[in-house]
Structures are given as C-alpha cells and as structure tokens.
Amino acid sequence: MKTSKISKFYEKSIEERLALIKDFAELTDEEVTQLKQYSCLNFEQADRMIENVFSTFPTPLGIATNFVVNGKEVLVPFATEEPSVVAAASNAAKLSSGFEAKATEPVMIGQLQVVNSENPEEGIKKVLEKEKELLAKANAGDSILIKFGGGARKITGKILETKRGKMIRFHLLVDVRDAMGANAVNTMCERISKDLEELTGGEVRLRIITNLAINRTVKATSIWKKEVIGEDTIEKVLDAYEFAANDKFRACTHNKGVMNGIDAVVIATGNDFRAVEAGMHAFASMTGKYLPITKYYKNTNGDLVGEIELPLAVGLVGGATRTHPTARINIKILGVKKANELSEIIASVGLAQNFAAMRALATEGIQRGHMNLHAKNIAVQAGATGKQIDEVANQMITEKNINETSAREILEAGK
Ligand code: MEV
C-alpha cells in the first residue's frame, strides 16, 4: 500500500530517497534523471520564462512525509532554503490525525476601475442591466475555459468615494477551473472595458485580477490528540495562539510560519507565491484587525483542533506549472489532478507548519531543532569536509559551543 509515512527519510541516501519517491509517484526513469540534475533548467527553458536571463538560482527541494489529506497519503515537495521547515511539517503531520480539507469553487475576481463617470449610480445600473451580454462577451474567445466548465459568472458594481472624486469599481467573477487565473481574468476584463466605458460614460483605467480571492478559499482542519501530544502541550499551544490572536506583532510572525510551508509547496509546483502571500495577509485583515490565519481550540474530548482558512489561487495549467520541468514532476509526486486538490494539500501543510512552530515555541523553543543543521553549516564554513562535518558539528553541539572559532579549534585538534 502507498504510504507517506516513511520513517527516518533523512537517514537515507539520495539514491534511496529517489527510489522511494519514484516508487510512490510512479515516476519514469527520465523524470528521475531530471531530478538528479541539480540545476534543472537549461538556458533555453529559463530564457523563455523571464527576461535578461544569465543563470538560474537553485533552491533545495525536500519531501515532507506523513501527510494524509482527505484520506489520501501524500508526499509533499517543499522548495525552501530554510532549515527545519520540512522536518517540522513532517513531524506535525505524523502527530496529527490527518487533515480534512475543502476548497471552494475556483472563482477569481477581476477588477475594473472607472473614473470620470458623470453619473456613477446610473452607470452601475446600466452595466448590471447588460450583465448577461457582458458575461457572454467576456467568455467569447476563451473556448478552452468554457469547455472545461469555467467562465465569467457575475458582475457587481460599487461606488468608491475617493480624494479624487467618485470612482466605480466593477468586479467580474470568473470560474478559472484549474488555472491560477490571472491571464484569463485580465484578458476578460480588457475584453469588456470598452462596453463599460460606453455604459458608464466614464473611462476604464485599471483592469486587473485581485489577489484577495475571497471566492476561492480553502479550509483545512486537523486534530492533535491529547494522548499523542499531551495535555500540557495543548494548553501551551492554546496560550501561544491567544498571544497571536491579540497582538499583531505576534500574528505577523505566526502567519509567517504558516507561509513557510505554504510558499514552499507553491514554489515547488511553479505557482505564484507572491499572489498567495498577498492574498493571505489581506484575508488575515478582513475584519479590520490583522489576525492569525489559523485557529485553535479544544474539542469535547480535550484534543487540540487546528483550523486554517485562506484564499489559495494556485493552478495546474499555464505558467511555470507546465513549463518548469521540476514543477511538473512535483505535481506528479503530489498526485493531484485538480487545482482544488492542490490547494487542499497546501492549506493542510500551512496548518501543520504552524502547529509545529507553536508547539516548539511554546515548549522547548525552536533553536534546538535548528542547531544540527546550523552546526553543520558552521563546520563547513570553518573548513570541515566529508566525515569531519558531522564530527565537528556533533562535538560543538555536545559542548554547547556552536561558532566558527570553536569549529576551527576542533579541526586543529583533530589534525
Ligand atoms: C521561522 O521561520 C518561523 C517562526 O518564527 C514561526 C512562528 O514564530 O510561529 C518559528
């Protein structure tokens, strides 16, 4: 049976790790060869993605184990430069009872700004009277999206009283199916802008998607049982959560920890992490107060329940999700066929990451977990190679003296 519960993954050799992932995700030999090329983008591929390419910037790709989302075992690729993130998420998933997650329909919002309308109220009315025709026009020319069941769904209008006079803000709601949606939505907004100008008598200026995707959210929840993590830890995690819920300085870092996991998967799948970041922070402020994006409470059993809800505009088609060869393999490893499934896994990862950080912070602190890798890096900086790296790192950890001077002294003493 397929399982994400691979114990001591970190102790396995790179060949063993790749063999396990190959087996889990049924990767082909070519895909494994691709993964073995540490700078996986060749010049032509990179040059097609952005401008002025002169090199690539590789990031470590790790696999988070133990995740079970909606009853399905998943191995989750994380692209991140931060030590401890993959281990923390894997551990939180191991301690949890699995994740239940549900995404809404993938409806994004395109915004159109209308200025200089003589009568904005009348303008909105006229546009809404023509809603059906405008939606048909927005959809004309996007036959693939329509074929897959997506398309423009609704138009709303609102007057904004600004320092520069009244403006109209139109929202065009578009079901983007398995795309992130920016291209489809922006094109549709441009397609109807002349009509909006005629109907409102104003000028359409900005025509752009909003990353505050309040109609494309995902909720994930999990339970950490008191028998597994202990009642004392539950109380401490709840105190840590209350701190974040009542202090924006703490809420900001709390949410940063959530995004350690979310961004790592968003990047690994070639998605736009800036869009997801912007959406999350705006969503965290929806009440007018910046709040943690997760919630924790005890259920009647006394177990810890964690919940997360956030907008997650991620796609499986278009952009780097298709053109980046490793992103394509990562999507295959995740085994997702729909963008919603991907967002359900990503939200679960965010919750796990947050639980891991809170548990560590509220109990032993996070530095101990960081020390192992940190000590190894210091050993390398001091000139250790091969077996020396672990030896020097272990001695520094035992002596509780982790710095370059101490690493150099240990190396000298060993000569
Ligand atoms: C560090 O990258 C993330 C944490 O600061 C998150 C948190 O404080 O909850 C540990």
Short mmCIF file of C-alpha atoms and ligand atoms in Angstrom, two decimals:
data_model
loop_
_atom_site.label_atom_id
_atom_site.label_comp_id
_atom_site.label_asym_id
_atom_site.label_seq_id
_atom_site.Cartn_x
_atom_site.Cartn_y
_atom_site.Cartn_z
CA MET A 1 0.00 0.00 0.00
CA LYS A 2 1.12 3.53 -0.79
CA THR A 3 2.18 5.35 2.36
CA SER A 4 3.61 8.77 3.12
CA LYS A 5 4.83 7.51 6.49
CA ILE A 6 8.45 6.86 5.66
CA SER A 7 10.42 6.74 8.83
CA LYS A 8 13.89 8.28 9.01
CA PHE A 9 13.74 9.58 5.45
CA TYR A 10 16.57 11.92 6.40
CA GLU A 11 18.90 8.99 7.13
CA LYS A 12 18.50 7.51 3.66
CA SER A 13 20.99 8.07 0.85
CA ILE A 14 19.96 10.24 -2.09
CA GLU A 15 19.59 7.09 -4.22
CA GLU A 16 17.26 5.53 -1.63
CA ARG A 17 15.24 8.74 -1.34
CA LEU A 18 14.77 8.99 -5.09
CA ALA A 19 13.90 5.29 -5.32
CA LEU A 20 11.19 5.73 -2.68
CA ILE A 21 9.71 8.79 -4.40
CA LYS A 22 9.94 7.09 -7.80
CA ASP A 23 8.03 4.14 -6.45
CA PHE A 24 5.44 6.29 -4.61
CA ALA A 25 4.68 8.56 -7.56
CA GLU A 26 5.43 6.07 -10.35
CA LEU A 27 8.00 8.41 -11.85
CA THR A 28 9.70 7.41 -15.09
CA ASP A 29 13.46 6.94 -15.39
CA GLU A 30 13.61 10.22 -17.36
CA GLU A 31 11.87 12.06 -14.53
CA VAL A 32 14.34 10.67 -12.01
CA THR A 33 17.22 11.69 -14.28
CA GLN A 34 15.70 15.17 -14.42
CA LEU A 35 15.55 15.31 -10.61
CA LYS A 36 19.21 14.32 -10.42
CA GLN A 37 20.23 17.37 -12.43
CA TYR A 38 20.67 19.85 -9.67
CA SER A 39 20.31 22.86 -11.90
CA CYS A 40 17.35 21.50 -13.74
CA LEU A 41 16.53 24.45 -16.00
CA ASN A 42 18.64 24.80 -19.11
CA PHE A 43 19.28 28.21 -20.60
CA GLU A 44 16.51 27.95 -23.22
CA GLN A 45 13.89 26.96 -20.65
CA ALA A 46 14.88 29.74 -18.25
CA ASP A 47 15.16 32.32 -21.02
CA ARG A 48 11.59 31.60 -22.09
CA MET A 49 10.31 32.23 -18.55
CA ILE A 50 11.73 35.66 -17.78
CA GLU A 51 13.84 38.41 -19.38
CA ASN A 52 17.60 39.01 -19.33
CA VAL A 53 18.41 35.51 -18.05
CA PHE A 54 22.08 34.96 -17.19
CA SER A 55 21.85 31.94 -14.87
CA THR A 56 19.46 30.04 -12.59
CA PHE A 57 19.13 30.09 -8.82
CA PRO A 58 18.56 26.60 -7.44
CA THR A 59 16.79 26.03 -4.10
CA PRO A 60 16.82 22.77 -2.12
CA LEU A 61 13.83 20.54 -2.76
CA GLY A 62 12.82 18.37 0.20
CA ILE A 63 9.98 15.95 0.69
CA ALA A 64 7.60 16.25 3.65
CA THR A 65 6.42 12.85 4.83
CA ASN A 66 3.43 11.60 6.87
CA PHE A 67 0.74 13.74 5.24
CA VAL A 68 -2.71 12.22 4.86
CA VAL A 69 -5.14 14.72 3.30
CA ASN A 70 -8.80 13.77 2.86
CA GLY A 71 -7.83 10.16 3.49
CA LYS A 72 -5.13 10.15 0.80
CA GLU A 73 -1.45 9.57 1.55
CA VAL A 74 0.68 12.32 0.03
CA LEU A 75 4.37 13.07 -0.18
CA VAL A 76 4.76 16.83 -0.39
CA PRO A 77 7.66 18.51 -2.23
CA PHE A 78 8.93 21.65 -0.48
CA ALA A 79 11.20 24.17 -2.24
CA THR A 80 12.79 26.18 0.54
CA GLU A 81 16.13 27.49 1.70
CA GLU A 82 15.11 27.42 5.40
CA PRO A 83 16.40 24.60 7.62
CA SER A 84 13.94 22.70 9.86
CA VAL A 85 10.83 23.58 7.82
CA VAL A 86 10.48 20.18 6.11
CA ALA A 87 11.27 18.24 9.28
CA ALA A 88 8.83 20.32 11.35
CA ALA A 89 5.96 19.87 8.90
CA SER A 90 6.62 16.11 8.61
CA ASN A 91 6.64 15.78 12.38
CA ALA A 92 3.42 17.79 12.82
CA ALA A 93 1.75 15.60 10.20
CA LYS A 94 2.97 12.46 11.98
CA LEU A 95 1.48 13.64 15.28
CA SER A 96 -1.83 14.67 13.71
CA SER A 97 -4.84 12.53 12.98
CA GLY A 98 -4.67 13.52 9.30
CA PHE A 99 -6.16 16.53 7.54
CA GLU A 100 -9.63 17.22 6.22
CA ALA A 101 -9.66 19.99 3.67
CA LYS A 102 -12.20 21.55 1.33
CA ALA A 103 -11.71 24.18 -1.33
CA THR A 104 -14.49 26.34 -2.75
CA GLU A 105 -15.10 26.57 -6.49
CA PRO A 106 -12.12 28.32 -8.16
CA VAL A 107 -13.76 31.72 -8.68
CA MET A 108 -11.41 34.66 -9.10
CA ILE A 109 -12.28 38.36 -9.25
CA GLY A 110 -11.17 40.79 -11.95
CA GLN A 111 -11.37 44.48 -11.03
CA LEU A 112 -12.17 47.32 -13.38
CA GLN A 113 -11.74 50.90 -12.24
CA VAL A 114 -13.98 53.51 -13.90
CA VAL A 115 -13.21 57.19 -13.43
CA ASN A 116 -14.87 60.40 -14.68
CA SER A 117 -18.37 58.98 -14.98
CA GLU A 118 -20.94 61.81 -14.81
CA ASN A 119 -23.45 59.58 -13.10
CA PRO A 120 -21.80 56.53 -11.48
CA GLU A 121 -25.06 55.23 -9.90
CA GLU A 122 -26.75 55.23 -13.30
CA GLY A 123 -23.59 53.73 -14.84
CA ILE A 124 -23.68 50.73 -12.49
CA LYS A 125 -27.38 50.24 -13.20
CA LYS A 126 -26.85 50.21 -16.96
CA VAL A 127 -23.96 47.75 -16.68
CA LEU A 128 -25.94 45.37 -14.48
CA GLU A 129 -28.88 45.52 -16.92
CA LYS A 130 -26.48 44.27 -19.60
CA GLU A 131 -24.78 41.71 -17.34
CA LYS A 132 -25.76 38.70 -19.44
CA GLU A 133 -24.43 40.18 -22.67
CA LEU A 134 -21.24 41.37 -20.98
CA LEU A 135 -20.58 37.93 -19.49
CA ALA A 136 -21.10 36.36 -22.92
CA LYS A 137 -18.66 38.85 -24.41
CA ALA A 138 -16.12 38.18 -21.65
CA ASN A 139 -16.40 34.46 -22.37
CA ALA A 140 -16.17 34.78 -26.15
CA GLY A 141 -12.66 33.79 -27.14
CA ASP A 142 -11.93 31.57 -24.13
CA SER A 143 -13.30 28.36 -25.54
CA ILE A 144 -10.95 26.08 -23.58
CA LEU A 145 -12.00 27.51 -20.22
CA ILE A 146 -15.67 27.22 -21.22
CA LYS A 147 -15.13 23.64 -22.45
CA PHE A 148 -13.80 22.71 -19.01
CA GLY A 149 -16.80 24.24 -17.27
CA GLY A 150 -15.32 27.62 -16.33
CA GLY A 151 -16.07 31.16 -17.47
CA ALA A 152 -17.29 34.56 -16.38
CA ARG A 153 -20.17 34.23 -13.91
CA LYS A 154 -21.21 37.57 -12.46
CA ILE A 155 -20.63 41.33 -12.43
CA THR A 156 -21.00 43.57 -9.40
CA GLY A 157 -20.52 47.33 -9.11
CA LYS A 158 -19.68 49.63 -6.22
CA ILE A 159 -19.05 53.35 -5.89
CA LEU A 160 -15.86 54.40 -4.13
CA GLU A 161 -15.75 57.89 -2.62
CA THR A 162 -12.12 58.93 -3.02
CA LYS A 163 -9.96 62.06 -2.68
CA ARG A 164 -10.09 62.25 -6.46
CA GLY A 165 -13.84 62.04 -6.69
CA LYS A 166 -16.25 59.17 -7.20
CA MET A 167 -14.99 56.06 -8.95
CA ILE A 168 -16.77 52.86 -9.87
CA ARG A 169 -15.26 49.53 -9.01
CA PHE A 170 -16.65 46.68 -11.07
CA HIS A 171 -15.92 43.09 -10.11
CA LEU A 172 -16.01 40.41 -12.79
CA LEU A 173 -16.28 36.98 -11.18
CA VAL A 174 -14.69 34.21 -13.23
CA ASP A 175 -14.54 30.48 -12.60
CA VAL A 176 -11.00 29.71 -13.73
CA ARG A 177 -11.10 25.93 -13.15
CA ASP A 178 -7.53 24.56 -12.94
CA ALA A 179 -5.71 27.78 -13.76
CA MET A 180 -4.32 30.30 -11.31
CA GLY A 181 -6.46 32.60 -13.39
CA ALA A 182 -4.62 35.88 -13.78
CA ASN A 183 -4.26 35.65 -17.55
CA ALA A 184 -7.83 34.55 -18.21
CA VAL A 185 -9.32 37.15 -15.86
CA ASN A 186 -7.17 40.06 -17.04
CA THR A 187 -7.97 39.27 -20.67
CA MET A 188 -11.71 39.13 -19.92
CA CYS A 189 -11.55 42.46 -18.11
CA GLU A 190 -9.85 44.04 -21.10
CA ARG A 191 -12.42 42.48 -23.44
CA ILE A 192 -15.37 44.22 -21.77
CA SER A 193 -13.76 47.51 -20.88
CA LYS A 194 -14.96 49.45 -23.96
CA ASP A 195 -18.55 48.39 -23.22
CA LEU A 196 -18.21 49.57 -19.62
CA GLU A 197 -16.97 52.93 -20.86
CA GLU A 198 -19.98 53.29 -23.16
CA LEU A 199 -22.45 52.27 -20.47
CA THR A 200 -21.00 54.41 -17.66
CA GLY A 201 -19.86 57.37 -19.75
CA GLY A 202 -16.57 57.12 -17.85
CA GLU A 203 -13.06 55.93 -18.55
CA VAL A 204 -11.87 52.44 -17.66
CA ARG A 205 -8.37 52.58 -16.20
CA LEU A 206 -7.14 49.55 -14.19
CA ARG A 207 -8.22 46.11 -15.38
CA ILE A 208 -6.60 43.51 -13.21
CA ILE A 209 -7.25 40.46 -11.05
CA THR A 210 -7.32 40.91 -7.26
CA ASN A 211 -5.21 38.57 -5.17
CA LEU A 212 -7.74 38.89 -2.38
CA ALA A 213 -9.54 35.85 -3.77
CA ILE A 214 -12.36 35.72 -1.25
CA ASN A 215 -14.38 33.44 -3.52
CA ARG A 216 -11.55 30.94 -3.90
CA THR A 217 -10.70 29.89 -0.39
CA VAL A 218 -9.77 26.62 1.22
CA LYS A 219 -10.33 25.34 4.75
CA ALA A 220 -8.30 22.61 6.38
CA THR A 221 -8.63 21.14 9.81
CA SER A 222 -6.80 18.57 11.91
CA ILE A 223 -6.83 17.13 15.40
CA TRP A 224 -3.83 16.57 17.62
CA LYS A 225 -4.88 14.08 20.27
CA LYS A 226 -4.07 14.67 23.93
CA GLU A 227 -2.74 11.11 24.21
CA VAL A 228 -0.25 11.92 21.44
CA ILE A 229 0.97 15.42 22.27
CA GLY A 230 0.00 15.68 25.96
CA GLU A 231 -2.48 17.95 27.76
CA ASP A 232 0.25 20.30 28.89
CA THR A 233 1.35 20.94 25.30
CA ILE A 234 -2.26 21.58 24.28
CA GLU A 235 -2.61 24.27 26.98
CA LYS A 236 0.66 25.85 25.91
CA VAL A 237 -0.29 25.86 22.24
CA LEU A 238 -3.62 27.48 23.12
CA ASP A 239 -1.79 30.19 25.09
CA ALA A 240 0.54 30.73 22.12
CA TYR A 241 -2.47 31.03 19.83
CA GLU A 242 -4.16 33.59 22.11
CA PHE A 243 -0.98 35.66 22.02
CA ALA A 244 -1.21 35.80 18.20
CA ALA A 245 -4.97 36.44 18.29
CA ASN A 246 -4.42 39.51 20.48
CA ASP A 247 -1.22 41.03 19.18
CA LYS A 248 -0.46 41.93 15.57
CA PHE A 249 3.29 41.75 16.06
CA ARG A 250 2.94 38.12 17.08
CA ALA A 251 0.19 37.44 14.49
CA CYS A 252 2.56 38.56 11.74
CA THR A 253 5.24 36.03 12.73
CA HIS A 254 2.62 33.36 13.41
CA ASN A 255 1.40 33.79 9.82
CA LYS A 256 4.97 33.87 8.53
CA GLY A 257 5.40 30.40 10.00
CA VAL A 258 2.25 29.24 8.18
CA MET A 259 3.70 30.58 4.93
CA ASN A 260 6.99 28.71 5.48
CA GLY A 261 5.09 25.60 4.46
CA ILE A 262 2.61 27.13 2.04
CA ASP A 263 5.17 29.05 -0.02
CA ALA A 264 7.49 26.03 -0.18
CA VAL A 265 4.80 23.96 -1.92
CA VAL A 266 3.53 26.87 -4.00
CA ILE A 267 7.09 27.41 -5.30
CA ALA A 268 7.73 23.69 -5.81
CA THR A 269 4.67 23.50 -8.04
CA GLY A 270 5.65 26.54 -10.11
CA ASN A 271 2.87 28.71 -8.71
CA ASP A 272 2.88 32.41 -7.84
CA PHE A 273 3.82 32.66 -4.16
CA ARG A 274 3.60 36.48 -4.14
CA ALA A 275 -0.05 36.25 -5.12
CA VAL A 276 -0.71 33.70 -2.36
CA GLU A 277 1.22 35.78 0.21
CA ALA A 278 -0.64 38.99 -0.68
CA GLY A 279 -3.99 37.19 -0.56
CA MET A 280 -3.28 35.58 2.79
CA HIS A 281 -2.22 38.82 4.51
CA ALA A 282 -5.20 40.76 3.13
CA PHE A 283 -7.54 37.94 4.18
CA ALA A 284 -5.98 37.96 7.66
CA SER A 285 -7.04 41.61 7.92
CA MET A 286 -10.61 41.22 6.63
CA THR A 287 -12.13 42.18 9.99
CA GLY A 288 -10.10 45.41 10.07
CA LYS A 289 -7.71 43.81 12.55
CA TYR A 290 -4.70 41.72 11.44
CA LEU A 291 -5.34 38.24 12.83
CA PRO A 292 -3.71 34.81 12.76
CA ILE A 293 -4.80 32.82 9.71
CA THR A 294 -5.22 29.69 11.84
CA LYS A 295 -7.47 28.97 14.83
CA TYR A 296 -7.04 26.50 17.69
CA TYR A 297 -9.44 25.20 20.32
CA LYS A 298 -10.10 22.09 22.39
CA ASN A 299 -12.87 19.70 21.39
CA THR A 300 -15.11 17.93 23.90
CA ASN A 301 -12.52 15.17 24.17
CA GLY A 302 -9.88 17.64 25.25
CA ASP A 303 -7.94 17.17 22.00
CA LEU A 304 -6.47 20.11 20.11
CA VAL A 305 -8.31 21.14 16.96
CA GLY A 306 -6.48 23.30 14.44
CA GLU A 307 -8.14 25.11 11.54
CA ILE A 308 -6.93 27.25 8.69
CA GLU A 309 -8.84 29.21 6.08
CA LEU A 310 -7.26 31.32 3.38
CA PRO A 311 -7.53 32.27 -0.28
CA LEU A 312 -5.31 30.00 -2.37
CA ALA A 313 -5.08 30.82 -6.05
CA VAL A 314 -2.92 28.01 -7.36
CA GLY A 315 -3.17 26.29 -10.71
CA LEU A 316 -2.10 23.19 -12.56
CA VAL A 317 -2.21 24.68 -16.04
CA GLY A 318 -0.43 27.66 -17.50
CA GLY A 319 2.68 29.47 -16.39
CA ALA A 320 5.61 27.73 -14.75
CA THR A 321 3.42 24.86 -13.52
CA ARG A 322 3.75 23.46 -17.05
CA THR A 323 6.98 24.97 -18.32
CA HIS A 324 9.20 24.21 -15.32
CA PRO A 325 10.24 20.56 -15.62
CA THR A 326 10.66 20.01 -11.87
CA ALA A 327 7.34 21.70 -11.09
CA ARG A 328 5.68 19.20 -13.43
CA ILE A 329 7.34 16.29 -11.62
CA ASN A 330 6.37 17.72 -8.24
CA ILE A 331 2.74 17.87 -9.33
CA LYS A 332 3.02 14.24 -10.33
CA ILE A 333 4.52 13.36 -6.92
CA LEU A 334 1.58 15.12 -5.26
CA GLY A 335 -0.76 13.05 -7.41
CA VAL A 336 -3.22 15.91 -7.89
CA LYS A 337 -5.46 16.18 -10.93
CA LYS A 338 -7.40 19.34 -9.98
CA ALA A 339 -6.17 22.71 -8.72
CA ASN A 340 -8.57 22.40 -5.79
CA GLU A 341 -6.88 19.20 -4.63
CA LEU A 342 -3.55 21.00 -4.72
CA SER A 343 -4.90 23.88 -2.64
CA GLU A 344 -6.35 21.42 -0.11
CA ILE A 345 -2.90 19.87 0.37
CA ILE A 346 -1.25 23.28 0.59
CA ALA A 347 -3.67 24.53 3.27
CA SER A 348 -3.05 21.35 5.27
CA VAL A 349 0.68 21.95 5.02
CA GLY A 350 0.22 25.52 6.30
CA LEU A 351 -1.70 24.27 9.30
CA ALA A 352 0.88 21.56 10.06
CA GLN A 353 3.72 24.05 9.77
CA ASN A 354 2.00 26.44 12.13
CA PHE A 355 1.24 23.75 14.69
CA ALA A 356 4.88 22.62 14.58
CA ALA A 357 6.16 26.16 15.18
CA MET A 358 3.72 26.85 18.02
CA ARG A 359 4.43 23.55 19.72
CA ALA A 360 8.18 24.09 19.54
CA LEU A 361 8.00 27.75 20.59
CA ALA A 362 5.64 27.06 23.48
CA THR A 363 7.71 24.16 24.81
CA GLU A 364 11.44 23.70 24.18
CA GLY A 365 11.95 26.68 21.81
CA ILE A 366 12.97 26.36 18.19
CA GLN A 367 16.73 26.74 18.46
CA ARG A 368 17.49 23.13 19.40
CA GLY A 369 15.88 21.87 16.20
CA HIS A 370 17.84 24.41 14.17
CA MET A 371 21.15 23.57 15.80
CA ASN A 372 22.00 20.39 13.97
CA LEU A 373 21.96 21.89 10.50
CA HIS A 374 23.34 25.17 11.77
CA ALA A 375 26.30 23.37 13.39
CA LYS A 376 26.98 21.52 10.14
CA ASN A 377 26.97 24.78 8.20
CA ILE A 378 29.39 26.33 10.69
CA ALA A 379 31.65 23.28 10.42
CA VAL A 380 31.74 23.66 6.62
CA GLN A 381 32.47 27.39 6.94
CA ALA A 382 35.42 26.52 9.19
CA GLY A 383 36.80 24.20 6.51
CA ALA A 384 35.46 20.75 7.52
CA THR A 385 34.91 18.30 4.68
CA GLY A 386 33.43 14.79 4.37
CA LYS A 387 33.17 12.90 7.66
CA GLN A 388 34.70 15.84 9.54
CA ILE A 389 31.46 17.82 9.07
CA ASP A 390 29.38 15.55 11.32
CA GLU A 391 32.24 15.05 13.79
CA VAL A 392 32.85 18.76 14.25
CA ALA A 393 29.11 19.53 14.38
CA ASN A 394 28.42 16.84 16.97
CA GLN A 395 31.27 17.98 19.20
CA MET A 396 30.08 21.61 19.06
CA ILE A 397 26.53 20.51 19.95
CA THR A 398 27.79 18.39 22.89
CA GLU A 399 29.94 21.25 24.14
CA LYS A 400 27.06 23.72 23.53
CA ASN A 401 29.50 25.99 21.79
CA ILE A 402 28.48 26.43 18.17
CA ASN A 403 30.58 29.01 16.40
CA GLU A 404 33.31 29.20 13.79
CA THR A 405 36.15 29.67 16.30
CA SER A 406 35.15 26.53 18.16
CA ALA A 407 34.81 24.62 14.85
CA ARG A 408 38.33 25.70 13.82
CA GLU A 409 39.74 24.64 17.20
CA ILE A 410 38.14 21.20 16.89
CA LEU A 411 39.54 20.83 13.37
CA GLU A 412 43.03 21.90 14.53
CA ALA A 413 42.91 19.49 17.48
CA GLY A 414 41.97 16.65 15.14
CA LYS A 415 44.98 17.20 12.83
C1 MEV B 1 10.52 30.97 11.45
O1 MEV B 1 10.80 30.89 10.08
C2 MEV B 1 9.04 30.80 11.70
C3 MEV B 1 8.58 31.01 13.14
O2 MEV B 1 9.05 32.27 13.59
C4 MEV B 1 7.08 30.96 13.13
C5 MEV B 1 6.43 31.37 14.44
O3 MEV B 1 7.03 32.15 15.18
O4 MEV B 1 5.30 30.91 14.66
C6 MEV B 1 9.18 29.98 14.05
#
